[in-house]
CSV table of C-alpha atoms in Angstrom, one decimal:
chain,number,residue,atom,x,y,z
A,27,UNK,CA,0.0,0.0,0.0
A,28,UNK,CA,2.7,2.2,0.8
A,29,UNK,CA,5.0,1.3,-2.1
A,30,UNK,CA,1.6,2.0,-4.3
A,31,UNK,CA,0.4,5.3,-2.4
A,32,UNK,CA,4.0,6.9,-3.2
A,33,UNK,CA,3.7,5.9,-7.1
A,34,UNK,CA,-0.4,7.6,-7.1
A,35,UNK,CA,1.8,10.7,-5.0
A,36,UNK,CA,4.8,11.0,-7.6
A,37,UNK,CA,2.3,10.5,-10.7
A,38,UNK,CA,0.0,13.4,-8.9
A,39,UNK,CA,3.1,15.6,-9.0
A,40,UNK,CA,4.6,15.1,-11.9
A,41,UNK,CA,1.1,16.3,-13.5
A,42,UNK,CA,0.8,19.5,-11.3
A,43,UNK,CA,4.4,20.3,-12.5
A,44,UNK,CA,3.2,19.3,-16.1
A,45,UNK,CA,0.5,21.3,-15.7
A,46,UNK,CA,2.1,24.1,-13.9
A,47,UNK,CA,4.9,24.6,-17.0
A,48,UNK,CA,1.7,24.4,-19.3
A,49,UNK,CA,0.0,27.4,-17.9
A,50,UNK,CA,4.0,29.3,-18.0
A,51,UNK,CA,4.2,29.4,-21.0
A,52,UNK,CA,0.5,29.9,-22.5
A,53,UNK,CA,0.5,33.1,-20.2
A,54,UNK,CA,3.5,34.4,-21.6
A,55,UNK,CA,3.3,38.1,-23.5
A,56,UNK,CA,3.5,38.1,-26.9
A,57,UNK,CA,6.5,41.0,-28.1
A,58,UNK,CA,6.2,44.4,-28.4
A,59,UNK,CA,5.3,45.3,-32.2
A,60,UNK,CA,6.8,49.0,-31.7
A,61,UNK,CA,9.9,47.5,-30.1
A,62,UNK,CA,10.4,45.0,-33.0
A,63,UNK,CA,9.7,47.0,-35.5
A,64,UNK,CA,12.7,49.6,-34.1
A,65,UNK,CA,15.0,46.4,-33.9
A,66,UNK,CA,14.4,45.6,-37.4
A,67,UNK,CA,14.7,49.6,-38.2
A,68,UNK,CA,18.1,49.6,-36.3
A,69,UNK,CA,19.2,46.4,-38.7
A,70,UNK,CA,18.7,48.3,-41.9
A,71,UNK,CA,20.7,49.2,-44.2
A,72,UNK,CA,20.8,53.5,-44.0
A,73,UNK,CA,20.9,53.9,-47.9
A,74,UNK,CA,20.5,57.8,-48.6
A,75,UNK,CA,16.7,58.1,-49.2
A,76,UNK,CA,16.0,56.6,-46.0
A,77,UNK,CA,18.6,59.3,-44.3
A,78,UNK,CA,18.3,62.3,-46.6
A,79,UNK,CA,14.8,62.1,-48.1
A,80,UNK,CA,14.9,64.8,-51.1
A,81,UNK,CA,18.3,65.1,-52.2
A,82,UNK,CA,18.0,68.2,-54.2
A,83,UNK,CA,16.0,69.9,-50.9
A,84,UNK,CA,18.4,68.9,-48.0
A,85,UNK,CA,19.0,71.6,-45.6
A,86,UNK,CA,22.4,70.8,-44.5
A,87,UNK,CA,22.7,73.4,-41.2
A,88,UNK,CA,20.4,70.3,-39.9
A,89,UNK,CA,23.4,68.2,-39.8
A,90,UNK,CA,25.5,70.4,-38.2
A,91,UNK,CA,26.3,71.9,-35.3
A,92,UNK,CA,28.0,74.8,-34.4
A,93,UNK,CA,29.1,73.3,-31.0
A,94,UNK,CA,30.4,70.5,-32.7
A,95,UNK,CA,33.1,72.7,-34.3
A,96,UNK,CA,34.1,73.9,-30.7
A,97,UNK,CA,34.3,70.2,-29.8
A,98,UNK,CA,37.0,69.6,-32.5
A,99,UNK,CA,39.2,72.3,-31.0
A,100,UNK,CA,38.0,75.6,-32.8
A,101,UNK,CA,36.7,78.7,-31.2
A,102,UNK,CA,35.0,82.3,-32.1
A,103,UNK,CA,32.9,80.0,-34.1
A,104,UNK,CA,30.4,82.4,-36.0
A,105,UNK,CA,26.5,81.6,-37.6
A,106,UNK,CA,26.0,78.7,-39.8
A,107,UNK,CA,25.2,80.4,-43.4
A,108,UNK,CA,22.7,78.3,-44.9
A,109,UNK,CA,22.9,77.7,-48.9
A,110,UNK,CA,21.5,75.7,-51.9
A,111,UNK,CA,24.2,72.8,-51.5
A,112,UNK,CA,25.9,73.6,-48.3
A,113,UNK,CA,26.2,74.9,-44.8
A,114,UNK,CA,29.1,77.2,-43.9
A,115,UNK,CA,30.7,78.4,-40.5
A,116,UNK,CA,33.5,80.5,-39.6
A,117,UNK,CA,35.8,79.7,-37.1
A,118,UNK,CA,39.5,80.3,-35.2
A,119,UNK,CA,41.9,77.0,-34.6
A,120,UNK,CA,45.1,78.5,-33.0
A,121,UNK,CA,44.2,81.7,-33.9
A,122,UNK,CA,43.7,81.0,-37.4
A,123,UNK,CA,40.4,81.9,-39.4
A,124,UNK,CA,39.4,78.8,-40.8
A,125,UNK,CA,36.3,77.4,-42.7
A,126,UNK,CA,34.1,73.6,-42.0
A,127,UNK,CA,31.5,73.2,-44.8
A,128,UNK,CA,28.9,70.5,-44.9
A,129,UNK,CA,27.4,69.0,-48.0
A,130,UNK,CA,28.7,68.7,-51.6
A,131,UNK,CA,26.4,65.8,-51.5
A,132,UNK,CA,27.8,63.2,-54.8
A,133,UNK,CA,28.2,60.1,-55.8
A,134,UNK,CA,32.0,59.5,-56.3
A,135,UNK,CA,34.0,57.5,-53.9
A,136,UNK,CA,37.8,57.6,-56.0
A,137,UNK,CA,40.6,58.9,-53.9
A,138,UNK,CA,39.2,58.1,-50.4
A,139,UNK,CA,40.1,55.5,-48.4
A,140,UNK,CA,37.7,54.5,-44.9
A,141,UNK,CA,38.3,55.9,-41.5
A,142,UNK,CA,39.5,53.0,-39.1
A,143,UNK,CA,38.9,55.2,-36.3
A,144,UNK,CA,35.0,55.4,-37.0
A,145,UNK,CA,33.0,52.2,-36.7
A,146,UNK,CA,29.5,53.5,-37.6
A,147,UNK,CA,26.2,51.8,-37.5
A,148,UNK,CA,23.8,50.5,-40.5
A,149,UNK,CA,26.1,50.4,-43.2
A,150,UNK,CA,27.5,54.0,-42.7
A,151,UNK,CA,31.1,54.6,-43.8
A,152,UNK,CA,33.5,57.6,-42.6
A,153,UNK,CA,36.3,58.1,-45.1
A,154,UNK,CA,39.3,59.9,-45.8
A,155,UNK,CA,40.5,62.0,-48.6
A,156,UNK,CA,43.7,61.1,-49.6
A,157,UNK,CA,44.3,64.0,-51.7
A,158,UNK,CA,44.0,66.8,-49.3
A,159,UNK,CA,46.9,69.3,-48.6
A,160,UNK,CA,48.1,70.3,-45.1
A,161,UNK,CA,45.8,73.4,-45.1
A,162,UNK,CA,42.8,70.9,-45.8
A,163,UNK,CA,41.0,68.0,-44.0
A,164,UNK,CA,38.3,66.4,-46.2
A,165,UNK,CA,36.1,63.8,-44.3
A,166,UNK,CA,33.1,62.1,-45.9
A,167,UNK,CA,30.1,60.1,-45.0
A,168,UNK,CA,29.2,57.4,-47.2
A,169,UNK,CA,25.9,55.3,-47.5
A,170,UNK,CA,25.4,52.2,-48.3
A,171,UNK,CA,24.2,53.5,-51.9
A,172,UNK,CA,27.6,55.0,-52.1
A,173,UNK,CA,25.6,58.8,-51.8
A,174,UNK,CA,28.1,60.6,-49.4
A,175,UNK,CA,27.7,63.8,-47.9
A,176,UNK,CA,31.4,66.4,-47.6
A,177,UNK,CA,33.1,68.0,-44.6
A,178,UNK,CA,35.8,69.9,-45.9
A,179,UNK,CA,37.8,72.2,-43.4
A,180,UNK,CA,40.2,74.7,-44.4
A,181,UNK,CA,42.5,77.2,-43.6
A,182,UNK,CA,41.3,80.7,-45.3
A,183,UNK,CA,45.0,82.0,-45.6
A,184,UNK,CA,47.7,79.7,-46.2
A,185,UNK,CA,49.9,82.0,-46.6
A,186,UNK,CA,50.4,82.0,-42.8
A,187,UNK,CA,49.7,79.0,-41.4
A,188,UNK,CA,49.9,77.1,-38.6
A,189,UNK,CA,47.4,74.2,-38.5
A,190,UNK,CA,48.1,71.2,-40.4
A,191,UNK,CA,45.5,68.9,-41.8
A,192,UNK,CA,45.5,67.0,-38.2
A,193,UNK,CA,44.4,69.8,-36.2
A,194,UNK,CA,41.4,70.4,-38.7
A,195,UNK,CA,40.8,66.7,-39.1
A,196,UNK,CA,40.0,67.0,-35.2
A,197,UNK,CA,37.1,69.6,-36.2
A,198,UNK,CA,35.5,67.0,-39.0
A,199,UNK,CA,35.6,64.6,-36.8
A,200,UNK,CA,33.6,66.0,-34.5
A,201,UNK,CA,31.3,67.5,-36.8
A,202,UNK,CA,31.1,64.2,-38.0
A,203,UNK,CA,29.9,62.5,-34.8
A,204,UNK,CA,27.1,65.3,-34.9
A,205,UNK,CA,26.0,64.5,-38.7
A,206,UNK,CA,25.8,60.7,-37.8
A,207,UNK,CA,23.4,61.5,-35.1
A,208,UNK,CA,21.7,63.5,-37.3
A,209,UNK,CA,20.8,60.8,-39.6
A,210,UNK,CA,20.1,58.0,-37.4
A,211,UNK,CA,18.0,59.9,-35.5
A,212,UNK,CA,16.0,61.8,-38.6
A,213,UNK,CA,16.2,64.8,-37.6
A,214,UNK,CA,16.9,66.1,-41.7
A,215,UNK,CA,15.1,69.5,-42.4
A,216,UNK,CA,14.7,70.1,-46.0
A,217,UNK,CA,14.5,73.6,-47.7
A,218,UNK,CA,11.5,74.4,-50.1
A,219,UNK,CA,12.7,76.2,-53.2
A,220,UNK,CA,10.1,79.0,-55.1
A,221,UNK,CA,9.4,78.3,-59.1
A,222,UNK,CA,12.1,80.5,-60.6
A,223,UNK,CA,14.8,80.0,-58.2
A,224,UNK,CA,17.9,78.8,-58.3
A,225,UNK,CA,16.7,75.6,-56.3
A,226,UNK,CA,14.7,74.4,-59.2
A,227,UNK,CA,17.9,74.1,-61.2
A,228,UNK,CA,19.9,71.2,-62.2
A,229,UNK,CA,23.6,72.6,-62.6
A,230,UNK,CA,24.6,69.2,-64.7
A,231,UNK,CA,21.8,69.9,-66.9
A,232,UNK,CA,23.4,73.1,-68.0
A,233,UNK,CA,26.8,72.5,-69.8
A,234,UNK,CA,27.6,69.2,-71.5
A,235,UNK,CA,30.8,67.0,-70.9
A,236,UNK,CA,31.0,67.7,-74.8
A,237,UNK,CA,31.4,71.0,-74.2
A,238,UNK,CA,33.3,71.7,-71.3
A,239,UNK,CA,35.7,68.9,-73.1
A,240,UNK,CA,35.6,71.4,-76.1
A,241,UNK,CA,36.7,74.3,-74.3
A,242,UNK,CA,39.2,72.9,-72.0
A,243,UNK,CA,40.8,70.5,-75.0
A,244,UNK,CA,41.2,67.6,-73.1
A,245,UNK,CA,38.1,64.5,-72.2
A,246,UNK,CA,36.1,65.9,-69.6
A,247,UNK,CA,33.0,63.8,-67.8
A,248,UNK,CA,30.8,65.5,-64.8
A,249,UNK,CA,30.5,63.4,-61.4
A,250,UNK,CA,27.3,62.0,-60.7
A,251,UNK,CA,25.6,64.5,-58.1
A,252,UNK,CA,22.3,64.0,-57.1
A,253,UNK,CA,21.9,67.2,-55.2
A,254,UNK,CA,21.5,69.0,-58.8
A,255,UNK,CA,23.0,72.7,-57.1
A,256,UNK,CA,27.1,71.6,-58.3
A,257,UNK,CA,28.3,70.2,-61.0
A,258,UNK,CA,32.0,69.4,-61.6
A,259,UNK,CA,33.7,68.0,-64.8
A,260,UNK,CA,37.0,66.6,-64.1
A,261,UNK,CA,39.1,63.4,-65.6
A,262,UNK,CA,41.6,62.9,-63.0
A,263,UNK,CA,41.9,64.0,-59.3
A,264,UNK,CA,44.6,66.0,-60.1
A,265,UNK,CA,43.9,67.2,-63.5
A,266,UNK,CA,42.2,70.0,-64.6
A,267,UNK,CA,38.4,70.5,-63.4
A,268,UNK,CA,35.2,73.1,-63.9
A,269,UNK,CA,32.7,73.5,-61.5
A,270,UNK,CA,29.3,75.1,-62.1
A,271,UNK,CA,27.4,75.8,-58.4
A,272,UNK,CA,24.3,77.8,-57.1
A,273,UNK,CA,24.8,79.0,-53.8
A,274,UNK,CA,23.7,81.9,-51.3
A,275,UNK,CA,26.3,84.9,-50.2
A,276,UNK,CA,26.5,88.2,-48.7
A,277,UNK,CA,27.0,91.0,-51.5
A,278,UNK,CA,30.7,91.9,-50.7
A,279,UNK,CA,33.0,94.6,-52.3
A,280,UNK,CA,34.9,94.3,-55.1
A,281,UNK,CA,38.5,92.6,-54.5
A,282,UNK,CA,41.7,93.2,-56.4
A,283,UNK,CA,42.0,91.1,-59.4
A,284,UNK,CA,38.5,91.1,-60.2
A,285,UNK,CA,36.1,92.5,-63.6
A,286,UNK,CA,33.0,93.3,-63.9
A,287,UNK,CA,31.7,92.2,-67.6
A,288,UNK,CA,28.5,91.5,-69.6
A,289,UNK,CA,28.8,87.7,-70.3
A,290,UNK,CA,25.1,86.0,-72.2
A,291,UNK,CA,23.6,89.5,-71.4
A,292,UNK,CA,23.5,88.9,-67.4
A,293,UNK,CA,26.6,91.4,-65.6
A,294,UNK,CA,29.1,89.1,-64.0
A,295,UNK,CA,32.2,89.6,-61.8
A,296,UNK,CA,35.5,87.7,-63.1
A,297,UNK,CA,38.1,87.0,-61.1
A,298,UNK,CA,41.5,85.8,-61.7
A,299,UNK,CA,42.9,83.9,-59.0
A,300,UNK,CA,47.0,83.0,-58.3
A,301,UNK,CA,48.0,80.5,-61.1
A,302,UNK,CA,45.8,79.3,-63.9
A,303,UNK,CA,42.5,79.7,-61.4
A,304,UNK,CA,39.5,81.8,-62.2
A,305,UNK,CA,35.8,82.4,-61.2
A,306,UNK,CA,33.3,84.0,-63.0
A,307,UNK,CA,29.9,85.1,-61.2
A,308,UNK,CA,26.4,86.6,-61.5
A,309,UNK,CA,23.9,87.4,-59.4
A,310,UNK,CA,20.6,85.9,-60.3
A,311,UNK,CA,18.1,87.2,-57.4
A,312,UNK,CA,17.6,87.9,-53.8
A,313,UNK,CA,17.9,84.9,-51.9
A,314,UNK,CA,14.3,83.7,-50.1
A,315,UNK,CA,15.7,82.0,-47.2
A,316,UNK,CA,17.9,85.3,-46.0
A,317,UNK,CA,17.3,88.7,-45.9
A,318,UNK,CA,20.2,90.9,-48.0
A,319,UNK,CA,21.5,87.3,-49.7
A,320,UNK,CA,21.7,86.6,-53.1
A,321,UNK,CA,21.0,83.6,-55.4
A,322,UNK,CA,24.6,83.6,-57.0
A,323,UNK,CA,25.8,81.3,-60.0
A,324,UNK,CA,29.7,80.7,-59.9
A,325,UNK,CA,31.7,79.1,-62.7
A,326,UNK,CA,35.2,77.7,-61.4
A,327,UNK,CA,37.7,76.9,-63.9
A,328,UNK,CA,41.3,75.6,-62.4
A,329,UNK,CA,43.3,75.0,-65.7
A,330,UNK,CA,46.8,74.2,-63.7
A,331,UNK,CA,49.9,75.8,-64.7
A,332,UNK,CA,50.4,73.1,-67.3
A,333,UNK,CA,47.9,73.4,-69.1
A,334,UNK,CA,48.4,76.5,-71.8
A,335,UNK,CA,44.7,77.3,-72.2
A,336,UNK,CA,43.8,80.5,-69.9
A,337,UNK,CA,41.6,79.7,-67.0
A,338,UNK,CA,39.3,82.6,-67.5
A,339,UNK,CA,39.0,81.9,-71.2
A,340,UNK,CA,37.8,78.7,-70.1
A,341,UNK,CA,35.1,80.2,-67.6
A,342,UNK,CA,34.3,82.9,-69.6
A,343,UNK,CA,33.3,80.6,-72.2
A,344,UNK,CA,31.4,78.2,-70.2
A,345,UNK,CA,29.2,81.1,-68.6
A,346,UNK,CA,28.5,81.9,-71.8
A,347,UNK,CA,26.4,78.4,-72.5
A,348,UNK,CA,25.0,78.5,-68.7
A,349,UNK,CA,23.8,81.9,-68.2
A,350,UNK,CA,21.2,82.3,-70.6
A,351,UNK,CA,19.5,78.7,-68.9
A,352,UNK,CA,19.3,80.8,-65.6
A,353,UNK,CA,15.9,81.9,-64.4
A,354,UNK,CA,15.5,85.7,-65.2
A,355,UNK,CA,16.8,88.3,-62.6
């Protein structure tokens, strides 16, 4: 009876504990569907449409931060200028004015290498230019869609300077750190652009390679940009290049070196810079966004010494085909 009473005990506990683990794990919560959908969010690939949005509408003062450029060392750090491709500061690193620009958004990845020092999430690459002077720090963050967006830091006189790449390298870095939350976190503003305005304009669109391969005498393609606002036509990193851009600026005074000529019917300011440099201008309206700014259109031509052609030859010839594609004054 005893042995038997101990087997009906043992089989009347073994079912309880059966039973018990049964009712575990039916009462168990089911997941949270916000909290796996931000898990499967965080596993994603960040290509640039999830990041950016618009391309051709980013405002690019949302990924930056003034105090960002303090972190990396600078000071006297002055009011990011908002434009059509870019966001601008001023700033001091040892005493030295200096400028950090954000944006230059494009598609072309030769002559960088990636940062080892920055392992980013969801696909997101830092990388290094490794073409940059000492009075020059390029960074750049890539997407998984190879879309990367520029920090380029400079030294405004290099005549006279003290800080070497590393020092500025310090400030992209940290301004870096800032964009990267930036995108992660969407927090990308976008600027909306009037009919008639620069905005609306594709620079590519403008000039073809054909040309610009015609007036420079060598074969000349444009990098894929798919911010539309700059367009640069170039061969080789260390060739010669044009650039046509739309950007935003402060009427200023007339430097030495400069000429102010009727180029396609618009006026425009030509300026010859040291060695076979120049930059031809014109002013195409008051800029929305900014009170006393101005929608400016900027042809760049950097011809190097080797090359005989003149630079401003060059430019002048290129404004020539752009300006009369520019919405009216």
């Amino acid at each position: 009876m005893l042995t038997r009473s101990l087997g009906v005990f043992l089989l009347f506990g073994v079912a309880v504990a059966v039973t018990g683990c049964t009712a575990a794990v039916t009462g168990r919560p089911s997941p949270n569907a916000a909290a796996v959908v931000q898990i499967q969010e965080e596993r994603t690939p960040l290509t640039s449409d999830r990041a950016l949005g618009d391309l051709s509408t980013i405002d690019y003062c949302s990924l930056f931060d003034a105090a960002a450029v303090e972190k990396g060392g600078a000071d006297n750090v002055g009011e990011l200028q908002q434009s059509f491709g870019e966001c601008t500061v001023s700033a001091k690193l040892s005493g030295q004015a200096i400028t950090v620009e954000v944006g230059f958004l494009d598609k072309n990845a030769t002559g960088r290498i990636p940062d080892p020092t920055k392992r980013l999430p969801r696909g997101l690459v830092a990388q290094r230019d490794l073409n940059a002077g000492p009075d020059v720090c390029t960074t750049n963050l890539a997407f998984p869609d190879r879309v990367s967006v520029e920090i380029y830091t400079y030294v405004d006189d290099v005549s006279n300077t003290v800080s070497g790449s590393q020092a500025l390298c310090q400030v992209n870095s940290a301004v870096l750190d800032r964009m990267v939350t930036a995108v992660t976190q969407k927090k990308v503003a976008h600027l909306t652009f009037a009919p008639g305005t620069l905005g609306t304009v594709d620079a590519c669109a403008l000039i073809s390679d054909s040309r610009v391969t015609q007036e420079i005498g060598m074969p000349m393609r444009h990098d894929e940009n798919p911010a539309k606002h700059r367009c640069q036509w170039k061969i080789t990193s260390s060739g010669p290049r044009a650039t046509l851009w739309f950007y935003a600026e402060n009427p200023s005074p007339a430097v030495p070196g400069t000429t102010t000529e009727t180029i396609a019917g618009r006026q425009s300011i030509v300026q010859k810079l040291s060695g076979n440099y120049c930059l031809v201008t014109t002013v195409v309206g008051p800029y929305a966004a900014k009170s006393g700014e101005n929608e400016t259109a900027g042809v760049y031509v950097n011809m190097l010494s080797a090359v005989p052609k003149d630079a401003c030859g060059v430019a002048r010839a290129l404004a020539n085909v752009a300006w009369p594609q520019l919405p009216s004054s």
